[in-house]
Amino acid sequence: MKVQAMAHFSAFSLLRNALTGHKHWPAQWPDALPKAEYDVIIVGAGGHGLAAAYYLAKEHGITNVAVIEKGWLGGGNTGRNTTIVRSNYLYDESARLYDHAIDLWDGLSQDLNYNVMFSQRGVMMLAHTVHDVQSFQRHIHSNRLNGVDNTWVTPQQAKEICPPLNISTDARYPVLGAAWQQRAGTARHDAVAWGYARAAAARGVDIVQNCPVTAIRRGPDGAVEGVETAKGFIKAKKVAVSAAGHTSVIMETAGVRLPLESFPLQALVSEPVKPIFPCVVMSNTVHAYISQSDKGELVIGSGTDQYTSYSQRGGLPLIEHTVAAICEMFPVFRRMRMLRKWGGIVDVTPDRSAILGKTPVQGLYVNCGWGTGGFKVTPGAGHTLAHTIARDDPHPINAPFTLERFTTGRLIDEAAAAAVAH
Amino acid sequence: MLLIHCPYCEATLPELEFTYAGEAHIARPADPSTMSDEQWRDFLFIRTNARGPHFERWRHAHGCGRFFNAVRDTVSDKFLLTYKAGEPKPESLPE
Ligand SMILES: Cc1cc2nc3c(=O)[nH]c(=O)nc-3n(C[C@H](O)[C@H](O)[C@H](O)COP(=O)(O)OP(=O)(O)OC[C@H]3O[C@@H](n4cnc5c(N)ncnc54)[C@H](O)[C@@H]3O)c2cc1C
Ligand SMILES: [Zn+2]
């Protein structure tokens, strides 16, 4: 196994570098040029692809791996998302997968020797209508049966947890209660991508940036032979596509059509202010969610734009709608200035559950369909994707998330269950 | 904000007046009972998700209320063409 020297981060190394003016930190990972052949190629250096490469090396001893990225690593949805991490999904299959991810989040900073700033500050989902109350309580019961923590709180309790919340009864959509998941929270998105990249590179994985994959090449027997890229053909018997909003475009070149549509999802941040917002609050009915980053910015988002697009922009009407919802729930923020907004392209499946597993093509694997909510599952998706690639057989946790379910009808219908929430 | 031309009202109006209604020219199966599971999958779930010109349906919800078809470039979000529901899929597109 080729292992590159990697500076170990510790209080001591921080102190030593502080004393020398932080001028001697080494590069965290080398920018690799592609070799002619790898055992495994992963298309897309988002959190998921990088995590898969890391676990391939760490848990399966497969280190002759390249992660090929068209832009810069973490520059897709991983670096654009609002970082909510929770696991209170309705169905058994989802509960197992997202909770597996939370278990991995728990020790991730130590495992990677990289502070991913996982903060279990709690996520609150507000109920504003009788329907919300019933559906959230159903979620809570189902979560408890699955051993996933989630509790019902009254409006007064919600206000105690989150003082800026408006619980007055004359609000347009008064708060009738909320589902509260204490283990949930946020993490630093860039650090997740960088931490996995650094740890994977240290175990010998090549990370090739600025290199779009233009097609997947298949041999006469139909099996995967490698990928065509802007830097030439690269051979590999196993290729995994983990390219979020662009997955269907790439898979089409291998003759695999996916039940995916790509939509812009936007977010925005305010100017930074002192700590005022202690947790994450989301509302499906008023349609917005909010948290405060450790830098002090309010981080705000809502649902996707209505039309499919690859433009990574999205329209202003949606931002206006989102900000109106935030002002309704938190009148205290009415005079807050917003700093910037952006969009990412999210890949949405008909049942709002991911597709993670094998494909009809020998040697071709896919991880996609995470839509508006796949950051939270980054460690879990990477971990189970690595298992699927290494063994050519899915891990029991991702086994239900097949492509075949759209033929058999055995859907994992979080679409009806989760509405817009991330 | 997108500006969308309604072929019925013959006016170019802001996105806010319209709702998106998914990919166009997907015909309901004529003889459902003979369809295989794979054909049902394709009809119900598989979409082109085109990167580039995309044939799609829109509804002028806050105007005449009618459905129509459009071709929009999903990279630039520019509308290339709109035409009435029921008209054939255009064979060539304007630049
Ligand atoms: C505004 C916004 C807010 C969100 N909020 C949340 C949230 O609060 N919580 C949550 O859990 N999730 C959230 N999400 C969703 C989450 O960001 C994604 O599900 C997750 O980051 C997907 O990770 P990924 O690694 O699969 O994709 P990405 O990080 O997008 O990585 C895919 C990579 O593939 C690359 N690629 C594409 N085409 C090619 C090609 N042809 N060749 C080579 N490389 C290619 C891309 O450049 C990209 O870097 C949000 C998303 C957005 C956009
Ligand atoms: Zn009209």
GROMACS .gro file of C-alpha atoms and ligand atoms in nm, chain B residues 5-11 13 17-18 59-66 68, ligand 2:
model
   20
  427HIS     CA    1  -4.443   3.331  -2.368
  428CYS     CA    2  -4.799   3.196  -2.340
  429PRO     CA    3  -4.903   3.084  -2.691
  430TYR     CA    4  -5.271   3.132  -2.604
  431CYS     CA    5  -5.248   3.481  -2.451
  432GLU     CA    6  -4.973   3.572  -2.700
  433ALA     CA    7  -4.791   3.756  -2.427
  435LEU     CA    8  -4.503   3.721  -1.884
  439GLU     CA    9  -4.783   3.342  -1.345
  440PHE     CA   10  -4.690   2.991  -1.453
  481ARG     CA   11  -4.953   2.594  -1.730
  482HIS     CA   12  -5.051   2.959  -1.737
  483ALA     CA   13  -5.204   2.916  -1.391
  484HIS     CA   14  -5.255   3.285  -1.309
  485GLY     CA   15  -5.370   3.378  -1.658
  486CYS     CA   16  -5.571   3.180  -1.910
  487GLY     CA   17  -5.523   2.862  -1.703
  488ARG     CA   18  -5.424   2.651  -2.005
  490PHE     CA   19  -4.896   2.448  -2.331
  519ZN      ZN   20  -5.218   3.227  -2.117
   0.00000   0.00000   0.00000
